[in-house]
Amino acid sequence: MAKDAVERKHQRLFDNVDQDNDGEITREDYQELAHRIIQAVQVTPSSEQARRLEDEYDRAWEAVADAAGVEPSDSLTLEDFCQAMARQAADEKAFNRNFGPLGEAEFSVADTDHDGRVSVQELQKVLEATGAARGDASQGATQLDNDNDGFVSKDEYLKAWRDAFTSAKAESPVMGKV
């Protein structure tokens, strides 16, 4: 059961990244996901936060490609992607090294006033841009606001972000129910 939930999360991620629905994902698909987030939170594309997000999505793609045993210029099928992500998720140090900075970059781009927290509404935009349905994004962002002050801290977001890809739970504030 635990493996099934993690695999379903990886399948959902694949589907969210594969916006052209061609059954494969590429570096360009990862970059498009970064651009969707940048547009959703209305950050200037040339800003430091936007460039960092693009760089971290690129690094994450390289880590997935490496785990799949392909060149970064190649594409991945759903099966290859899920196997690569399972290898990454099973190794906490590798996951944190390869994907932790991406979670931080996502949070940073949403933290437009640089106060170390994002509003529930800003986080909802990020979650929708990454493929969460509007209702799931709204509910997930609200769930992460532990003290009901209308904001989510960086630590709250990063824990939920990591759990979304590594936890055996079938539900995640970041991805919804899988």
PDB file of C-alpha atoms in Angstrom:
ATOM      1  CA  MET A   1       0.000   0.000   0.000  1.00  0.00           C
ATOM      2  CA  ALA A   2       2.739   2.454   0.955  1.00  0.00           C
ATOM      3  CA  LYS A   3       4.524   1.955  -2.335  1.00  0.00           C
ATOM      4  CA  ASP A   4       1.266   2.398  -4.191  1.00  0.00           C
ATOM      5  CA  ALA A   5       0.622   5.861  -2.688  1.00  0.00           C
ATOM      6  CA  VAL A   6       4.153   7.054  -3.439  1.00  0.00           C
ATOM      7  CA  GLU A   7       3.940   5.678  -6.969  1.00  0.00           C
ATOM      8  CA  ARG A   8       0.575   7.375  -7.518  1.00  0.00           C
ATOM      9  CA  LYS A   9       2.100  10.666  -6.370  1.00  0.00           C
ATOM     10  CA  HIS A  10       4.924  10.241  -8.860  1.00  0.00           C
ATOM     11  CA  GLN A  11       2.383   9.424 -11.578  1.00  0.00           C
ATOM     12  CA  ARG A  12       0.443  12.580 -10.722  1.00  0.00           C
ATOM     13  CA  LEU A  13       3.650  14.613 -10.880  1.00  0.00           C
ATOM     14  CA  PHE A  14       4.415  13.122 -14.291  1.00  0.00           C
ATOM     15  CA  ASP A  15       0.934  14.034 -15.528  1.00  0.00           C
ATOM     16  CA  ASN A  16       1.271  17.573 -14.159  1.00  0.00           C
ATOM     17  CA  VAL A  17       4.615  18.059 -15.887  1.00  0.00           C
ATOM     18  CA  ASP A  18       3.546  16.446 -19.189  1.00  0.00           C
ATOM     19  CA  GLN A  19       1.357  19.345 -20.264  1.00  0.00           C
ATOM     20  CA  ASP A  20       1.384  18.387 -23.951  1.00  0.00           C
ATOM     21  CA  ASN A  21       0.183  14.879 -23.020  1.00  0.00           C
ATOM     22  CA  ASP A  22       2.644  13.136 -25.307  1.00  0.00           C
ATOM     23  CA  GLY A  23       3.452  10.465 -22.719  1.00  0.00           C
ATOM     24  CA  GLU A  24       6.998  11.696 -22.178  1.00  0.00           C
ATOM     25  CA  ILE A  25       8.586  14.448 -20.170  1.00  0.00           C
ATOM     26  CA  THR A  26      11.677  16.436 -21.005  1.00  0.00           C
ATOM     27  CA  ARG A  27      13.829  19.219 -19.662  1.00  0.00           C
ATOM     28  CA  GLU A  28      11.552  21.603 -21.556  1.00  0.00           C
ATOM     29  CA  ASP A  29       8.509  20.271 -19.685  1.00  0.00           C
ATOM     30  CA  TYR A  30      10.267  20.968 -16.388  1.00  0.00           C
ATOM     31  CA  GLN A  31      11.137  24.472 -17.548  1.00  0.00           C
ATOM     32  CA  GLU A  32       7.523  25.058 -18.587  1.00  0.00           C
ATOM     33  CA  LEU A  33       6.410  24.102 -15.089  1.00  0.00           C
ATOM     34  CA  ALA A  34       8.792  26.708 -13.651  1.00  0.00           C
ATOM     35  CA  HIS A  35       7.356  29.307 -16.040  1.00  0.00           C
ATOM     36  CA  ARG A  36       3.788  28.451 -14.999  1.00  0.00           C
ATOM     37  CA  ILE A  37       4.692  29.084 -11.360  1.00  0.00           C
ATOM     38  CA  ILE A  38       6.448  32.360 -12.198  1.00  0.00           C
ATOM     39  CA  GLN A  39       3.390  33.540 -14.127  1.00  0.00           C
ATOM     40  CA  ALA A  40       0.974  32.397 -11.420  1.00  0.00           C
ATOM     41  CA  VAL A  41       2.649  34.442  -8.693  1.00  0.00           C
ATOM     42  CA  GLN A  42       3.322  37.313 -11.104  1.00  0.00           C
ATOM     43  CA  VAL A  43       7.044  37.537 -10.456  1.00  0.00           C
ATOM     44  CA  THR A  44       9.200  39.295 -13.026  1.00  0.00           C
ATOM     45  CA  PRO A  45      10.746  36.536 -15.173  1.00  0.00           C
ATOM     46  CA  SER A  46      14.183  38.165 -14.988  1.00  0.00           C
ATOM     47  CA  SER A  47      14.120  38.433 -11.168  1.00  0.00           C
ATOM     48  CA  GLU A  48      16.589  36.565  -9.002  1.00  0.00           C
ATOM     49  CA  GLN A  49      13.790  34.386  -7.581  1.00  0.00           C
ATOM     50  CA  ALA A  50      12.511  33.452 -11.053  1.00  0.00           C
ATOM     51  CA  ARG A  51      15.992  32.622 -12.339  1.00  0.00           C
ATOM     52  CA  ARG A  52      16.679  30.515  -9.245  1.00  0.00           C
ATOM     53  CA  LEU A  53      13.425  28.610  -9.737  1.00  0.00           C
ATOM     54  CA  GLU A  54      14.317  27.902 -13.368  1.00  0.00           C
ATOM     55  CA  ASP A  55      17.814  26.785 -12.336  1.00  0.00           C
ATOM     56  CA  GLU A  56      16.469  24.472  -9.632  1.00  0.00           C
ATOM     57  CA  TYR A  57      13.928  22.912 -11.986  1.00  0.00           C
ATOM     58  CA  ASP A  58      16.809  22.323 -14.391  1.00  0.00           C
ATOM     59  CA  ARG A  59      18.916  20.716 -11.629  1.00  0.00           C
ATOM     60  CA  ALA A  60      15.962  18.560 -10.572  1.00  0.00           C
ATOM     61  CA  TRP A  61      15.504  17.394 -14.164  1.00  0.00           C
ATOM     62  CA  GLU A  62      19.181  16.460 -14.364  1.00  0.00           C
ATOM     63  CA  ALA A  63      18.857  14.452 -11.125  1.00  0.00           C
ATOM     64  CA  VAL A  64      15.813  12.582 -12.447  1.00  0.00           C
ATOM     65  CA  ALA A  65      17.495  11.919 -15.799  1.00  0.00           C
ATOM     66  CA  ASP A  66      20.611  10.677 -14.008  1.00  0.00           C
ATOM     67  CA  ALA A  67      18.556   8.391 -11.746  1.00  0.00           C
ATOM     68  CA  ALA A  68      16.839   7.036 -14.877  1.00  0.00           C
ATOM     69  CA  GLY A  69      20.183   6.459 -16.576  1.00  0.00           C
ATOM     70  CA  VAL A  70      19.539   8.803 -19.494  1.00  0.00           C
ATOM     71  CA  GLU A  71      21.097  11.984 -20.762  1.00  0.00           C
ATOM     72  CA  PRO A  72      19.397  15.251 -19.717  1.00  0.00           C
ATOM     73  CA  SER A  73      18.630  15.879 -23.399  1.00  0.00           C
ATOM     74  CA  ASP A  74      16.555  12.669 -23.544  1.00  0.00           C
ATOM     75  CA  SER A  75      12.924  12.192 -22.559  1.00  0.00           C
ATOM     76  CA  LEU A  76      11.385   9.926 -19.933  1.00  0.00           C
ATOM     77  CA  THR A  77       8.296   7.755 -20.118  1.00  0.00           C
ATOM     78  CA  LEU A  78       5.968   7.452 -17.149  1.00  0.00           C
ATOM     79  CA  GLU A  79       7.518   4.132 -16.135  1.00  0.00           C
ATOM     80  CA  ASP A  80      11.085   5.465 -16.346  1.00  0.00           C
ATOM     81  CA  PHE A  81      10.141   8.611 -14.440  1.00  0.00           C
ATOM     82  CA  CYS A  82       8.373   6.719 -11.648  1.00  0.00           C
ATOM     83  CA  GLN A  83      11.309   4.342 -11.236  1.00  0.00           C
ATOM     84  CA  ALA A  84      13.774   7.243 -11.106  1.00  0.00           C
ATOM     85  CA  MET A  85      11.653   9.154  -8.597  1.00  0.00           C
ATOM     86  CA  ALA A  86      11.254   6.023  -6.453  1.00  0.00           C
ATOM     87  CA  ARG A  87      15.042   5.703  -6.295  1.00  0.00           C
ATOM     88  CA  GLN A  88      15.356   9.361  -5.309  1.00  0.00           C
ATOM     89  CA  ALA A  89      12.556   9.171  -2.723  1.00  0.00           C
ATOM     90  CA  ALA A  90      14.067   6.054  -1.129  1.00  0.00           C
ATOM     91  CA  ASP A  91      17.328   7.889  -0.389  1.00  0.00           C
ATOM     92  CA  GLU A  92      16.543  10.796   1.934  1.00  0.00           C
ATOM     93  CA  LYS A  93      19.975  12.394   1.548  1.00  0.00           C
ATOM     94  CA  ALA A  94      19.825  12.210  -2.240  1.00  0.00           C
ATOM     95  CA  PHE A  95      16.269  13.523  -2.283  1.00  0.00           C
ATOM     96  CA  ASN A  96      17.144  16.458  -0.033  1.00  0.00           C
ATOM     97  CA  ARG A  97      20.271  17.236  -2.055  1.00  0.00           C
ATOM     98  CA  ASN A  98      18.584  16.955  -5.456  1.00  0.00           C
ATOM     99  CA  PHE A  99      15.104  18.295  -4.721  1.00  0.00           C
ATOM    100  CA  GLY A 100      15.286  20.238  -1.454  1.00  0.00           C
ATOM    101  CA  PRO A 101      16.619  23.358  -3.179  1.00  0.00           C
ATOM    102  CA  LEU A 102      13.708  23.161  -5.633  1.00  0.00           C
ATOM    103  CA  GLY A 103      11.167  23.265  -2.811  1.00  0.00           C
ATOM    104  CA  GLU A 104      13.019  26.233  -1.336  1.00  0.00           C
ATOM    105  CA  ALA A 105      13.033  27.999  -4.705  1.00  0.00           C
ATOM    106  CA  GLU A 106       9.289  27.430  -5.129  1.00  0.00           C
ATOM    107  CA  PHE A 107       8.682  28.920  -1.699  1.00  0.00           C
ATOM    108  CA  SER A 108      11.026  31.835  -2.393  1.00  0.00           C
ATOM    109  CA  VAL A 109       9.294  32.781  -5.636  1.00  0.00           C
ATOM    110  CA  ALA A 110       5.932  32.799  -3.833  1.00  0.00           C
ATOM    111  CA  ASP A 111       7.335  34.853  -0.929  1.00  0.00           C
ATOM    112  CA  THR A 112       7.124  38.081  -2.881  1.00  0.00           C
ATOM    113  CA  ASP A 113       7.706  40.353   0.117  1.00  0.00           C
ATOM    114  CA  HIS A 114      10.612  38.213   1.428  1.00  0.00           C
ATOM    115  CA  ASP A 115       9.269  37.890   4.968  1.00  0.00           C
ATOM    116  CA  GLY A 116       9.778  34.121   5.227  1.00  0.00           C
ATOM    117  CA  ARG A 117       6.124  33.240   4.806  1.00  0.00           C
ATOM    118  CA  VAL A 118       3.556  33.114   2.033  1.00  0.00           C
ATOM    119  CA  SER A 119      -0.125  33.847   2.194  1.00  0.00           C
ATOM    120  CA  VAL A 120      -2.544  30.998   1.739  1.00  0.00           C
ATOM    121  CA  GLN A 121      -3.709  32.695  -1.478  1.00  0.00           C
ATOM    122  CA  GLU A 122      -0.157  32.924  -2.870  1.00  0.00           C
ATOM    123  CA  LEU A 123       0.496  29.293  -2.036  1.00  0.00           C
ATOM    124  CA  GLN A 124      -2.761  28.295  -3.683  1.00  0.00           C
ATOM    125  CA  LYS A 125      -1.505  29.916  -6.919  1.00  0.00           C
ATOM    126  CA  VAL A 126       1.712  27.873  -6.758  1.00  0.00           C
ATOM    127  CA  LEU A 127      -0.169  24.633  -6.117  1.00  0.00           C
ATOM    128  CA  GLU A 128      -2.551  25.311  -9.001  1.00  0.00           C
ATOM    129  CA  ALA A 129       0.380  26.123 -11.301  1.00  0.00           C
ATOM    130  CA  THR A 130       1.994  22.793 -10.427  1.00  0.00           C
ATOM    131  CA  GLY A 131      -1.181  20.974 -11.376  1.00  0.00           C
ATOM    132  CA  ALA A 132      -3.360  20.751  -8.274  1.00  0.00           C
ATOM    133  CA  ALA A 133      -7.059  21.183  -8.906  1.00  0.00           C
ATOM    134  CA  ARG A 134      -8.432  24.489  -7.608  1.00  0.00           C
ATOM    135  CA  GLY A 135     -10.301  22.827  -4.726  1.00  0.00           C
ATOM    136  CA  ASP A 136      -7.312  20.677  -3.757  1.00  0.00           C
ATOM    137  CA  ALA A 137      -4.983  23.682  -3.954  1.00  0.00           C
ATOM    138  CA  SER A 138      -7.244  25.793  -1.768  1.00  0.00           C
ATOM    139  CA  GLN A 139      -7.726  23.027   0.772  1.00  0.00           C
ATOM    140  CA  GLY A 140      -4.021  22.119   0.764  1.00  0.00           C
ATOM    141  CA  ALA A 141      -2.858  25.691   1.267  1.00  0.00           C
ATOM    142  CA  THR A 142      -5.339  26.119   4.113  1.00  0.00           C
ATOM    143  CA  GLN A 143      -4.191  22.842   5.738  1.00  0.00           C
ATOM    144  CA  LEU A 144      -0.608  24.074   5.772  1.00  0.00           C
ATOM    145  CA  ASP A 145      -1.621  27.189   7.714  1.00  0.00           C
ATOM    146  CA  ASN A 146      -1.259  25.469  11.085  1.00  0.00           C
ATOM    147  CA  ASP A 147      -1.999  28.510  13.249  1.00  0.00           C
ATOM    148  CA  ASN A 148      -4.782  29.909  11.030  1.00  0.00           C
ATOM    149  CA  ASP A 149      -3.087  33.281  10.580  1.00  0.00           C
ATOM    150  CA  GLY A 150      -3.472  33.224   6.788  1.00  0.00           C
ATOM    151  CA  PHE A 151       0.210  32.414   6.177  1.00  0.00           C
ATOM    152  CA  VAL A 152       2.395  29.355   5.660  1.00  0.00           C
ATOM    153  CA  SER A 153       5.975  29.313   6.940  1.00  0.00           C
ATOM    154  CA  LYS A 154       8.900  28.065   4.908  1.00  0.00           C
ATOM    155  CA  ASP A 155       9.387  25.100   7.255  1.00  0.00           C
ATOM    156  CA  GLU A 156       5.707  24.108   6.978  1.00  0.00           C
ATOM    157  CA  TYR A 157       5.857  24.248   3.202  1.00  0.00           C
ATOM    158  CA  LEU A 158       9.145  22.366   2.865  1.00  0.00           C
ATOM    159  CA  LYS A 159       7.999  19.543   5.144  1.00  0.00           C
ATOM    160  CA  ALA A 160       4.757  19.160   3.182  1.00  0.00           C
ATOM    161  CA  TRP A 161       6.653  19.442  -0.113  1.00  0.00           C
ATOM    162  CA  ARG A 162       9.059  16.625   0.824  1.00  0.00           C
ATOM    163  CA  ASP A 163       6.234  14.485   2.196  1.00  0.00           C
ATOM    164  CA  ALA A 164       4.343  14.915  -1.066  1.00  0.00           C
ATOM    165  CA  PHE A 165       7.022  12.902  -2.866  1.00  0.00           C
ATOM    166  CA  THR A 166       8.312  10.577  -0.147  1.00  0.00           C
ATOM    167  CA  SER A 167       5.516   9.871   2.363  1.00  0.00           C
ATOM    168  CA  ALA A 168       3.365   6.750   2.167  1.00  0.00           C
ATOM    169  CA  LYS A 169       0.269   8.818   2.961  1.00  0.00           C
ATOM    170  CA  ALA A 170      -2.273   8.839   0.147  1.00  0.00           C
ATOM    171  CA  GLU A 171      -3.161  12.475   0.777  1.00  0.00           C
ATOM    172  CA  SER A 172      -0.894  15.493   0.682  1.00  0.00           C
ATOM    173  CA  PRO A 173      -1.644  19.192   1.148  1.00  0.00           C
ATOM    174  CA  VAL A 174       0.668  19.845  -1.795  1.00  0.00           C
ATOM    175  CA  MET A 175      -0.846  17.271  -4.186  1.00  0.00           C
ATOM    176  CA  GLY A 176      -4.295  16.473  -2.848  1.00  0.00           C
ATOM    177  CA  LYS A 177      -5.552  12.895  -2.589  1.00  0.00           C
ATOM    178  CA  VAL A 178      -3.932  10.378  -4.925  1.00  0.00           C
TER     179      VAL A 178
END
